[in-house]
Amino acid sequence: MATSTPSPSTSTGPVTFEPSHVHGDVFVVTIDNPPVNALGVDVRRGLVAAIDAAEADSSARAVLIVGAGRNFIAGADIREFGKTPQPPSLPEACLKIENCTKPVVAAIHGAALGGGLEVALSAHYRLASPTAKLGLPEVALGLLPGSGGTQRAPRLIGMKPALELMLSGRHAGAKEALSLGLVDRLGNDADALAEGLAYAQELVAAKAPVRRTREAAGLADKEASRAALEAARADTAKKSRGLFSPMKIIEAVEAALTLPFDEGMALERKLFLQCIDSPQRAGLIHAFFAEREVLKAPETRSAKPRALASAGIVGGGTMGAGIAVAMLDAGLPVTMIERDDTQLARGRANVEKVYDGLIAKGRMTPEAKAAVMARFSGSTSYDALSNVDIVVEAVFEEMGVKKAVFAELDRVCERGAVLATNTSYLDIDEIADSISRPQDVVGLHFFSPANIMKLLEIVVPAKVSADVVATGFELAKKLKKVPVRAGVCDGFIGNRILAVYRQAADHMMEDGASPYEIDAAVRNFGYPMGPFQVSDLAGGDIGWATRKRKAATRDPQARYVQVADRICERGWFGQKTQRGYYLYPEGARTGVPDPEVLAIIDAERVRAGITPRQFTEEEIMRRYMAAMINEGANVVLQRIALRPLDVDVTFLYGYGFPRHRGGPMKYADTVGLPKVLADIREFAKEDPIFWKPSPLLVELVERGADFASLNQSE
């Protein structure tokens, strides 16, 4: 037993350790590095010092590692990535823990992610509280688990589950972690210290041996392990669309099967450093930080959100129903308004259809659906909205219709209610000025399907109160959406830029590239779909209505490609009519090329007097991206987006921009702004009206700066 002489705890920066006599033979190591106990250099040094002290404590019979605050260890300190590494490395710290001659217990509560789980895997025994979340999500940052995760996890839980955890990057809860064999025991409550101590003392009493994960037998069935590895390799080759780190993960995990532990660790480190050097890692880390930075807007700093306990939706079409589902899923009661009983029944059916789909897939029970729908009500009278905290209008995209809705909202809603429009293009200042309380009007631009798409553009008109904008951000948080603050202009951030690069695609189509070649180039760049596929999915009639609305104000000197109009005139609006740029036989979701569309394009080339020419994939993407980046620069210059990262997040979450490239503005920095500007100036020789370099792009190149330099918080 430990002696009774009191001894103060020892602190090495954020790691504190208490000698065994304080806790009955158990040497307790506590990591306290707020906010998430990230594994910065001081934590790594502290862990090494703690294990050395435990070894030297002759009366210690076991070691317990716990995290202070709400987490065990949420992962590596990614602010250190790209900087000169400071010793000890995390693999060294993990090896020190694993090599300890006394049983080491990790008591996990909250997050044990990435390097945090690798620390836990280095312990000899693991207990998980009910709050625990365990995972190896490095793939989301373009990395692989680089501190033994690829070597220890397969040995502990087997090839198939280990690969699935690493390649998906998902988190496993405590019960699943127990069933996988990732932990040995479940705790009953969130007091990890007390339960971890009890477990460690039990192990001491039982004289439990040191049990090193690297010696576990999870890969004993070589044949099954090899089959699982090859299945993952084939699946990843198909799904990872040019991503670098997933195949490196498979290569590292294969070493757990084929090499001794130390050699596998050396290979893991080599592959980890290759991932660190990859531009994809830089793009993914930029995306990671940008989606956190985007939450910081002037209004969220200066004002508190209003109450958000109930919601109203005006309009029960696809968009209105999707927004209603998003609100219901967040636990809000929802009142839907439609113009008559037939439309209201259709709106309710649109909402129920989403939940029925989940029931059909086994992801929801009929009882759960009934509980959600109990919070849904509908009415044909605006008076039903008299007590709601927020209303989102999702009716037809026509100014007169929108103003009529807002006149009713002005009449019935209580003072202080937030009145939001879901318009994609219309002038929200004009809508706000049409009622008596413009300070309560904000744009909430959802993306379809609204219950699935993550992006929410929060559009800030001139007279809106700061607390209304803050409420928009708070709603996004409730709905688990990624909010981006946008100014008022035609199309806000996303659709305004989309209109420009879509024009560039149309120009290339008329100049000789087929829509199918352009779509293929965009997909090969990393998008899930090309622009013409997107048009068919959204419905060609929507863009056609916008073009007709803008026809009177279009610059007669500017180039205008009429192919889309010719297709729409035939009633071919895409998937919903089984025909657009592509053919969709018998309602197929994936289209096939249409020779009649190519004939229309040929006829339009003749009409415009254009001799078609060939485009390589590289030429297509140079033009496509130059148009996107140039308009993105204009959007930042005009303060429609406060920072380049707001443009990046908009495109990552609303437009399928490949995440590993970080967004269009990050991509521009990667390519080099001088190169982008040179491209634009070259293209301007053939069309100076369309290709006008953004003054912001010119200025940044002249002073040798990049878009990243503009990303400091407002």
XYZ file of C-alpha atoms in Angstrom:
714
model
C 0.000 0.000 0.000
C 1.012 3.620 -0.526
C 2.577 5.487 2.382
C 0.422 8.051 4.121
C 2.847 10.966 3.782
C 0.964 13.736 1.948
C 2.552 14.997 -1.241
C 1.289 17.801 -3.456
C 0.334 17.112 -7.032
C 2.983 17.846 -9.641
C 2.146 19.973 -12.639
C 3.988 20.009 -15.937
C 2.083 22.777 -17.720
C -1.338 21.435 -18.669
C -0.656 17.913 -17.313
C -1.008 17.309 -13.562
C -0.099 14.074 -11.789
C -0.843 12.943 -8.271
C 1.225 10.251 -6.567
C -0.383 6.923 -5.790
C -0.913 7.401 -2.044
C -3.545 10.078 -2.793
C -5.712 7.539 -4.614
C -4.903 4.151 -3.097
C -2.118 2.686 -5.272
C -3.253 4.513 -8.433
C -1.093 7.252 -9.957
C -3.514 9.783 -11.542
C -2.572 11.834 -14.619
C -4.951 14.688 -15.561
C -4.799 16.584 -18.853
C -6.158 20.110 -18.519
C -5.603 22.064 -21.735
C -8.819 24.021 -22.441
C -10.974 24.132 -24.426
C -10.664 20.537 -25.703
C -7.410 19.146 -24.212
C -5.702 19.235 -27.620
C -2.331 17.464 -27.776
C -0.037 20.467 -28.041
C 3.672 20.160 -27.267
C 3.172 20.943 -23.555
C 0.625 18.139 -23.209
C 2.960 15.680 -24.952
C 5.850 16.672 -22.683
C 3.575 16.407 -19.665
C 2.448 12.886 -20.575
C 6.038 11.684 -20.950
C 7.011 13.285 -17.624
C 3.936 11.764 -15.944
C 4.752 8.202 -17.062
C 8.376 8.655 -15.936
C 7.097 9.852 -12.534
C 4.677 6.908 -12.306
C 7.485 4.449 -13.022
C 9.560 6.116 -10.291
C 6.700 6.020 -7.747
C 7.494 2.697 -6.049
C 4.090 2.429 -4.396
C 2.097 3.035 -7.615
C 0.459 -0.167 -8.833
C -1.461 1.355 -11.792
C -1.746 4.611 -13.732
C -4.980 6.399 -14.630
C -5.154 8.986 -17.445
C -8.175 11.329 -17.460
C -9.131 14.603 -19.124
C -10.346 17.655 -17.213
C -13.374 19.595 -18.463
C -15.795 18.075 -20.966
C -13.409 15.872 -22.972
C -10.708 13.249 -22.693
C -8.564 14.552 -25.590
C -10.264 15.926 -28.712
C -7.212 15.422 -30.943
C -3.941 16.929 -32.072
C -3.418 20.672 -31.915
C -3.884 21.376 -35.609
C -2.475 24.887 -35.163
C 0.909 23.140 -34.940
C 0.540 21.560 -38.400
C 2.986 23.013 -40.871
C 5.238 24.348 -38.095
C 8.585 22.849 -37.033
C 7.670 19.858 -34.833
C 8.678 20.162 -31.178
C 9.738 17.005 -29.318
C 8.441 14.716 -28.079
C 6.314 13.629 -31.034
C 2.925 12.097 -30.266
C 4.066 8.610 -31.426
C 6.895 8.856 -28.857
C 4.477 9.882 -26.108
C 2.123 7.009 -27.044
C 4.991 4.501 -27.014
C 6.045 5.773 -23.579
C 2.496 5.081 -22.296
C 2.323 1.637 -23.925
C 5.775 0.636 -22.612
C 4.877 1.549 -19.019
C 5.547 -1.447 -16.748
C 2.434 -0.707 -14.655
C -1.119 -1.133 -16.029
C -2.315 2.143 -17.595
C -6.062 2.862 -17.703
C -7.589 5.540 -19.939
C -10.919 6.800 -18.565
C -12.667 8.408 -21.529
C -15.476 10.947 -21.337
C -16.503 13.325 -24.122
C -14.247 13.338 -27.167
C -11.362 10.904 -27.689
C -10.686 11.742 -31.305
C -7.665 11.377 -33.551
C -4.549 11.652 -31.416
C -6.825 11.478 -28.346
C -7.975 7.983 -29.288
C -4.382 7.063 -30.182
C -3.366 7.972 -26.612
C -6.221 5.794 -25.292
C -5.162 2.916 -27.600
C -1.668 3.148 -26.070
C -3.112 2.541 -22.608
C -3.561 -1.060 -21.497
C -7.216 -0.793 -20.420
C -9.984 1.584 -21.475
C -13.203 2.696 -19.804
C -15.769 4.878 -21.624
C -18.373 7.101 -19.964
C -21.819 7.332 -21.624
C -20.791 10.730 -23.099
C -17.737 9.307 -24.872
C -17.202 9.832 -28.611
C -14.349 7.848 -30.105
C -12.986 8.214 -33.608
C -10.043 8.575 -35.963
C -11.316 11.429 -38.178
C -7.948 12.465 -39.681
C -9.205 11.620 -43.193
C -11.408 14.755 -43.000
C -8.218 16.844 -42.742
C -6.404 15.025 -45.550
C -4.346 13.051 -43.041
C -4.075 9.575 -41.561
C -3.829 8.575 -37.892
C -0.112 9.231 -37.432
C 0.581 8.130 -33.868
C -0.021 4.414 -34.063
C -3.725 4.457 -34.912
C -3.220 2.544 -38.153
C -1.120 -0.077 -36.331
C -2.911 -0.449 -32.989
C -6.600 -0.161 -33.999
C -6.568 -3.122 -36.447
C -4.638 -5.263 -33.954
C -7.212 -4.416 -31.275
C -10.559 -4.558 -33.108
C -9.801 -6.275 -36.430
C -9.198 -5.093 -39.966
C -12.728 -4.354 -41.182
C -14.034 -2.181 -38.280
C -10.680 -0.361 -37.965
C -10.626 0.562 -41.656
C -14.282 1.629 -41.558
C -13.620 3.987 -38.629
C -10.566 5.535 -40.319
C -11.974 5.850 -43.844
C -15.325 7.287 -42.721
C -13.844 9.529 -40.031
C -17.055 9.039 -38.041
C -17.418 8.990 -34.268
C -18.499 5.882 -32.335
C -20.487 6.216 -29.108
C -19.560 4.407 -25.900
C -21.830 1.374 -26.460
C -20.588 0.841 -30.012
C -16.980 1.250 -28.832
C -17.581 -1.532 -26.294
C -19.151 -3.835 -28.899
C -16.198 -3.213 -31.254
C -13.693 -3.977 -28.505
C -12.293 -0.447 -28.635
C -12.951 -0.126 -24.878
C -13.151 -2.737 -22.124
C -15.859 -1.317 -19.920
C -18.732 1.195 -19.872
C -19.058 3.701 -17.078
C -22.465 4.599 -15.652
C -22.161 8.359 -15.470
C -19.959 11.214 -16.610
C -17.569 11.148 -13.597
C -14.644 9.611 -15.452
C -12.212 10.182 -12.576
C -14.256 8.283 -9.976
C -15.167 5.432 -12.320
C -11.656 5.237 -13.763
C -10.209 5.047 -10.228
C -12.616 2.277 -9.248
C -11.693 0.328 -12.407
C -7.936 0.824 -11.856
C -8.215 -0.251 -8.200
C -10.143 -3.334 -9.284
C -7.362 -4.189 -11.770
C -4.734 -3.728 -9.036
C -6.682 -6.018 -6.690
C -6.930 -8.655 -9.427
C -3.193 -8.285 -10.183
C -4.174 -7.623 -13.823
C -1.204 -7.709 -16.192
C 0.100 -4.981 -18.467
C -1.709 -5.614 -21.765
C -0.116 -3.885 -24.738
C -2.379 -3.149 -27.712
C 0.427 -3.827 -30.189
C 0.339 -7.472 -29.007
C -3.459 -7.851 -29.415
C -4.710 -10.618 -31.722
C -7.263 -8.754 -33.851
C -5.444 -9.735 -37.055
C -5.026 -13.409 -36.196
C -7.294 -14.499 -39.073
C -4.952 -13.412 -41.884
C -7.276 -14.526 -44.671
C -10.299 -12.561 -43.387
C -8.074 -9.542 -42.694
C -6.646 -9.598 -46.225
C -10.164 -9.914 -47.727
C -11.402 -6.927 -45.671
C -8.360 -4.881 -46.733
C -8.853 -5.598 -50.448
C -12.606 -4.874 -50.244
C -11.828 -1.499 -48.640
C -9.190 -0.774 -51.281
C -11.636 -1.456 -54.142
C -14.419 0.566 -52.497
C -12.106 3.512 -51.746
C -10.709 3.585 -55.290
C -14.297 3.938 -56.511
C -15.527 6.508 -53.962
C -12.615 8.702 -52.950
C -12.607 10.744 -56.197
C -8.955 11.695 -56.344
C -8.468 12.076 -52.587
C -4.927 11.418 -51.420
C -5.179 10.285 -47.801
C -7.732 7.395 -47.998
C -5.382 5.209 -50.067
C -2.493 6.143 -47.759
C -4.611 4.978 -44.791
C -5.106 1.605 -46.506
C -1.380 1.361 -47.240
C -0.538 2.080 -43.585
C -3.128 -0.366 -42.230
C -1.817 -3.061 -44.585
C 1.507 -2.728 -42.774
C -0.217 -3.817 -39.546
C -0.925 -7.100 -41.321
C 2.409 -7.591 -43.096
C 5.126 -5.918 -40.987
C 6.369 -6.078 -37.395
C 4.949 -3.285 -35.208
C 8.053 -1.038 -35.233
C 8.385 -1.220 -39.027
C 4.661 -0.529 -39.398
C 5.043 2.548 -37.168
C 7.938 3.796 -39.326
C 5.852 3.379 -42.483
C 2.856 5.099 -40.847
C 5.046 8.099 -39.996
C 6.450 8.257 -43.543
C 2.938 8.169 -45.072
C 1.674 10.711 -42.494
C 4.411 13.169 -43.534
C 3.456 12.645 -47.213
C -0.120 13.619 -46.284
C 1.128 16.685 -44.363
C 2.949 17.841 -47.513
C -0.078 17.308 -49.762
C -1.919 20.413 -51.049
C -5.117 18.504 -50.250
C -4.226 18.625 -46.551
C -3.812 22.409 -46.794
C -7.204 22.700 -48.536
C -8.988 20.501 -45.987
C -7.456 22.294 -42.989
C -8.445 25.635 -44.520
C -12.018 24.302 -44.854
C -11.935 23.116 -41.222
C -10.917 26.545 -39.889
C -13.073 28.513 -42.343
C -16.289 26.822 -41.249
C -15.533 27.903 -37.660
C -14.385 31.405 -38.586
C -17.531 31.989 -40.659
C -19.593 32.037 -37.441
C -17.869 35.289 -36.472
C -19.847 38.168 -37.929
C -20.065 41.760 -36.674
C -23.678 41.194 -35.553
C -22.961 37.979 -33.636
C -20.362 39.886 -31.607
C -22.493 42.940 -30.928
C -25.926 41.446 -30.273
C -27.682 38.532 -28.601
C -30.226 36.485 -30.584
C -33.957 36.831 -29.972
C -36.093 33.991 -28.585
C -36.488 31.005 -30.918
C -39.161 28.654 -29.580
C -41.592 28.412 -32.525
C -41.571 28.892 -36.294
C -43.911 29.624 -39.171
C -43.449 28.735 -42.842
C -45.346 30.404 -45.664
C -45.484 28.056 -48.643
C -45.613 24.258 -48.699
C -43.795 23.515 -51.954
C -40.516 21.582 -52.107
C -38.538 24.386 -50.460
C -41.124 25.296 -47.817
C -41.590 21.646 -46.858
C -37.802 21.125 -46.673
C -37.444 24.137 -44.355
C -40.345 22.833 -42.244
C -38.592 19.453 -41.884
C -35.328 21.160 -40.875
C -37.233 23.158 -38.200
C -39.139 20.099 -36.955
C -35.908 18.085 -36.761
C -34.494 20.844 -34.532
C -37.407 20.373 -32.125
C -39.365 23.502 -33.074
C -43.151 23.533 -33.429
C -43.977 24.617 -37.006
C -47.072 26.297 -38.433
C -47.397 26.185 -42.237
C -49.536 28.663 -44.161
C -50.933 27.911 -47.619
C -53.539 29.709 -49.709
C -56.218 26.979 -49.634
C -56.946 23.575 -48.096
C -55.787 21.669 -51.191
C -52.380 23.398 -51.190
C -52.101 22.961 -47.423
C -52.764 19.211 -47.730
C -50.099 19.062 -50.445
C -47.639 20.936 -48.167
C -48.286 18.528 -45.305
C -47.862 15.585 -47.698
C -44.502 17.026 -48.842
C -43.343 17.088 -45.207
C -44.636 13.578 -44.455
C -42.977 12.228 -47.605
C -39.532 13.004 -46.130
C -40.303 11.077 -42.925
C -41.972 8.219 -44.822
C -38.738 7.908 -46.826
C -36.776 7.594 -43.569
C -39.211 4.956 -42.281
C -38.828 2.997 -45.540
C -35.035 3.024 -45.065
C -35.339 1.870 -41.460
C -33.948 5.164 -40.146
C -37.122 6.229 -38.334
C -40.016 4.488 -36.616
C -43.672 5.341 -37.355
C -43.980 6.344 -33.676
C -41.097 8.818 -33.998
C -42.709 10.290 -37.119
C -46.014 10.684 -35.267
C -44.224 12.493 -32.423
C -42.563 14.913 -34.874
C -45.765 15.542 -36.858
C -47.593 16.343 -33.609
C -45.529 19.567 -33.617
C -46.692 20.434 -37.154
C -49.848 22.408 -37.813
C -51.222 24.141 -40.869
C -53.650 26.928 -41.662
C -54.989 28.968 -44.553
C -55.138 32.022 -42.294
C -52.097 34.159 -41.531
C -53.624 34.786 -38.083
C -52.208 31.376 -37.061
C -48.757 33.049 -37.086
C -49.673 35.649 -34.447
C -47.438 34.127 -31.754
C -44.486 32.571 -33.612
C -40.913 33.798 -33.013
C -39.736 33.490 -36.621
C -41.477 33.161 -40.005
C -39.744 32.053 -43.200
C -41.483 32.969 -46.441
C -40.871 30.391 -49.201
C -43.340 31.344 -51.942
C -42.960 31.950 -55.677
C -39.903 34.026 -56.699
C -41.817 37.135 -57.761
C -41.588 40.517 -56.015
C -45.337 41.238 -56.002
C -46.121 37.856 -54.440
C -43.419 38.292 -51.774
C -44.613 41.797 -50.843
C -48.201 40.563 -50.457
C -46.995 37.881 -48.029
C -44.971 40.399 -46.017
C -47.930 42.774 -45.793
C -49.855 39.947 -44.094
C -46.930 39.117 -41.792
C -46.660 42.797 -40.853
C -50.359 42.727 -39.942
C -50.470 39.547 -37.838
C -47.041 38.805 -36.329
C -46.262 40.075 -32.862
C -43.703 42.832 -32.514
C -40.191 41.387 -32.261
C -40.910 38.377 -34.457
C -38.198 37.771 -37.074
C -39.586 37.969 -40.615
C -37.377 36.075 -43.069
C -37.486 35.621 -46.823
C -36.003 32.618 -48.596
C -35.561 34.492 -51.889
C -32.623 33.419 -54.054
C -32.233 36.630 -56.058
C -34.764 39.341 -55.204
C -33.895 42.646 -53.501
C -34.532 42.117 -49.774
C -34.154 45.855 -49.077
C -37.186 46.434 -51.300
C -39.168 43.740 -49.454
C -38.170 45.214 -46.056
C -39.061 48.772 -47.093
C -42.557 47.652 -48.099
C -43.620 47.063 -44.457
C -43.674 49.045 -41.206
C -40.821 47.131 -39.509
C -37.865 46.769 -41.880
C -35.603 46.231 -38.848
C -37.148 42.747 -38.395
C -36.623 41.553 -41.994
C -33.692 39.282 -42.912
C -32.853 36.934 -45.757
C -32.483 33.229 -44.935
C -31.474 31.601 -48.210
C -31.804 27.838 -47.802
C -30.450 25.465 -50.426
C -32.542 22.637 -51.815
C -33.296 20.102 -50.398
C -33.448 22.384 -47.365
C -33.590 19.576 -44.808
C -30.310 18.099 -46.170
C -28.148 20.885 -47.626
C -25.872 22.392 -44.979
C -25.489 25.953 -46.272
C -27.644 28.834 -45.032
C -26.891 32.275 -46.477
C -27.904 34.913 -43.918
C -28.585 37.968 -46.045
C -28.256 41.302 -44.253
C -30.409 44.167 -45.584
C -29.613 47.817 -44.820
C -32.138 48.435 -42.025
C -32.068 45.094 -40.177
C -31.364 45.019 -36.423
C -28.148 43.310 -35.352
C -30.086 40.968 -33.026
C -32.151 39.727 -35.995
C -28.954 38.781 -37.845
C -27.664 37.106 -34.655
C -30.971 35.176 -34.515
C -30.315 33.924 -38.055
C -26.960 32.537 -36.906
C -28.599 30.991 -33.823
C -31.247 29.344 -36.017
C -28.495 27.905 -38.251
C -26.898 26.395 -35.133
C -30.218 24.839 -34.059
C -30.745 23.446 -37.570
C -27.122 22.146 -37.680
C -26.453 24.281 -40.751
C -23.380 26.273 -41.743
C -24.293 29.978 -41.870
C -22.584 32.501 -44.133
C -23.250 36.222 -43.819
C -24.057 37.828 -47.183
C -24.907 41.318 -48.373
C -27.846 42.230 -50.593
C -27.276 41.974 -54.348
C -28.680 39.900 -57.192
C -27.938 36.303 -56.141
C -26.078 37.200 -52.894
C -22.759 35.296 -52.699
C -23.372 31.885 -54.212
C -25.889 32.442 -56.996
C -24.221 35.678 -58.073
C -20.903 33.878 -58.633
C -22.694 30.855 -60.109
C -24.321 33.061 -62.764
C -20.864 34.172 -63.946
C -19.062 30.821 -64.115
C -22.183 29.314 -65.656
C -21.868 31.947 -68.406
C -18.237 30.928 -68.900
C -19.443 27.320 -69.326
C -22.075 28.458 -71.858
C -19.429 30.390 -73.823
C -17.209 27.292 -73.980
C -20.198 25.202 -75.077
C -20.950 27.586 -77.940
C -17.237 27.789 -78.822
C -16.885 24.031 -79.268
C -16.923 22.057 -75.991
C -19.987 19.848 -75.557
C -21.945 20.155 -72.287
C -20.926 16.549 -71.620
C -17.199 17.354 -71.949
C -17.581 20.349 -69.628
C -19.485 18.316 -67.020
C -16.837 15.554 -67.174
C -14.004 18.059 -66.653
C -15.784 19.596 -63.643
C -16.440 16.148 -62.136
C -12.804 15.138 -62.648
C -11.789 18.329 -60.806
C -13.693 16.905 -57.808
C -17.275 18.192 -58.046
C -20.036 15.579 -57.678
C -21.802 17.025 -60.751
C -21.095 19.358 -63.649
C -23.023 22.613 -64.317
C -25.333 21.150 -66.968
C -26.222 18.192 -64.748
C -26.964 20.665 -61.935
C -29.214 22.673 -64.254
C -31.163 19.519 -65.127
C -31.477 18.617 -61.439
C -32.652 22.094 -60.374
C -34.974 22.529 -63.368
C -34.092 24.564 -66.460
C -37.289 26.601 -66.105
C -35.905 28.377 -63.001
C -32.904 29.817 -64.854
C -35.125 30.589 -67.847
C -37.471 32.680 -65.662
C -34.466 34.592 -64.277
C -33.084 35.268 -67.775
C -36.462 36.578 -68.928
C -36.686 38.788 -65.820
C -33.271 40.278 -66.591
C -33.667 40.527 -70.378
C -34.614 44.214 -70.383
C -31.535 45.244 -68.400
C -28.986 43.016 -70.153
C -26.045 44.802 -71.815
C -26.757 44.529 -75.555
C -22.991 44.405 -76.184
C -22.467 41.432 -73.839
C -22.346 37.939 -75.268
C -25.559 35.961 -74.744
C -25.698 32.228 -75.467
C -29.214 31.116 -76.415
C -28.794 27.317 -76.208
C -30.540 27.041 -72.811
C -33.496 29.102 -74.106
C -33.860 26.814 -77.153
C -33.914 23.755 -74.859
C -36.480 25.343 -72.507
C -38.699 26.424 -75.431
C -39.152 22.717 -76.188
C -40.378 22.134 -72.624
C -37.230 20.228 -71.694
C -36.597 21.317 -68.118
C -34.344 18.487 -66.939
C -35.065 15.514 -64.712
C -38.657 16.511 -63.939
C -39.547 16.382 -67.671
C -37.187 13.425 -68.374
C -35.256 15.698 -70.717
C -32.917 18.677 -70.465
C -29.284 18.752 -71.537
C -29.453 15.006 -70.910
C -32.117 12.365 -71.518
C -33.611 10.684 -68.430
C -35.430 7.621 -69.772
C -38.237 6.379 -67.512
C -37.389 8.848 -64.764
C -33.727 7.769 -64.452
C -31.687 9.920 -62.025
C -28.545 9.786 -64.174
C -28.856 11.258 -67.636
C -27.446 10.098 -70.951
C -26.197 12.465 -73.700
C -28.873 13.652 -76.138
C -27.948 13.902 -79.871
C -30.812 16.400 -80.363
C -29.216 18.768 -77.837
C -25.931 18.564 -79.750
C -27.893 19.420 -82.924
C -29.411 22.480 -81.191
C -25.906 23.586 -80.127
C -24.602 23.129 -83.701
C -27.482 25.232 -85.060
C -26.774 27.972 -82.489
C -23.090 28.014 -83.480
C -24.104 28.532 -87.102
C -26.524 31.321 -86.108
C -23.801 33.045 -84.054
C -21.188 32.582 -86.811
C -18.865 30.540 -84.574
C -16.422 27.937 -85.881
C -16.173 25.303 -83.124
C -12.785 24.376 -81.654
C -11.490 21.699 -79.297
C -10.994 22.317 -75.553
C -8.799 20.199 -73.296
C -9.982 19.448 -69.741
C -7.273 21.760 -68.441
C -8.505 24.646 -70.652
C -12.091 24.077 -69.533
C -11.134 24.240 -65.851
C -8.843 27.259 -66.294
C -11.756 29.276 -67.693
C -14.352 27.856 -65.325
C -12.241 28.612 -62.245
C -10.979 31.997 -63.490
C -14.593 33.171 -63.888
C -15.508 31.876 -60.404
C -12.449 33.406 -58.704
C -12.775 36.771 -60.473
C -16.414 37.197 -59.446
C -15.552 35.941 -55.962
C -13.008 38.769 -55.743
C -15.695 41.279 -56.805
C -18.069 39.927 -54.145
C -15.382 40.470 -51.469
C -14.455 43.897 -52.866
C -18.097 45.037 -52.675
C -18.495 43.613 -49.129
C -21.216 41.196 -50.222
C -18.905 38.655 -48.546
C -16.852 40.069 -45.670
C -13.864 37.791 -46.325
C -12.652 35.366 -48.995
C -13.302 32.482 -46.582
C -17.040 33.328 -46.646
C -16.965 32.663 -50.394
C -15.076 29.411 -49.790
C -17.561 28.114 -47.221
C -20.508 29.070 -49.460
C -19.104 26.950 -52.286
C -18.027 24.036 -50.075
C -21.457 23.667 -48.487
C -23.861 24.922 -51.152
C -22.317 24.124 -54.523
C -20.347 20.881 -54.149
C -16.919 22.509 -54.484
C -14.319 19.791 -53.748
C -13.466 20.147 -50.078
C -9.859 19.045 -50.498
C -9.263 22.156 -52.631
C -10.494 24.387 -49.780
C -12.908 26.559 -51.809
C -12.415 28.789 -54.869
C -10.443 31.543 -53.112
C -8.139 29.074 -51.329
C -7.694 27.306 -54.681
C -6.732 30.644 -56.277
C -4.065 31.140 -53.599
C -2.797 27.594 -54.264
C -2.514 28.186 -58.031
C -1.105 31.671 -57.465
C -3.022 34.906 -58.040
C -0.560 36.145 -60.717
C -1.387 33.058 -62.802
C -5.152 33.550 -62.388
C -4.863 37.216 -63.381
C -2.704 36.329 -66.407
C -5.376 33.837 -67.526
C -8.132 36.448 -67.222
C -6.098 38.974 -69.215
C -5.446 36.363 -71.902
C -9.176 35.489 -72.155
C -10.042 39.216 -72.232
C -8.353 39.493 -75.650
C -11.282 37.580 -77.156
C -14.096 38.942 -74.901
C -13.144 42.095 -72.957
C -16.715 42.688 -71.728
C -17.009 39.337 -69.916
C -13.377 39.019 -68.799
C -12.822 42.200 -66.748
C -10.190 41.588 -64.042
C -11.527 42.348 -60.565
C -9.834 45.457 -59.117
C -9.247 43.459 -55.899
C -7.425 40.705 -57.785
C -5.263 43.292 -59.589
C -4.460 45.065 -56.311
C -3.504 41.843 -54.482
C -1.179 40.787 -57.327
C 0.434 44.244 -57.434
C 1.305 44.120 -53.738
C 2.252 40.431 -53.709
C -0.581 39.478 -51.346
C -3.112 36.639 -51.463
C -6.753 36.119 -50.493
C -5.726 34.453 -47.210
C -4.318 37.818 -46.072
C -7.893 39.193 -46.067
C -9.320 36.443 -43.852
C -8.750 38.075 -40.474
C -11.989 38.484 -38.520
C -13.916 41.687 -38.922
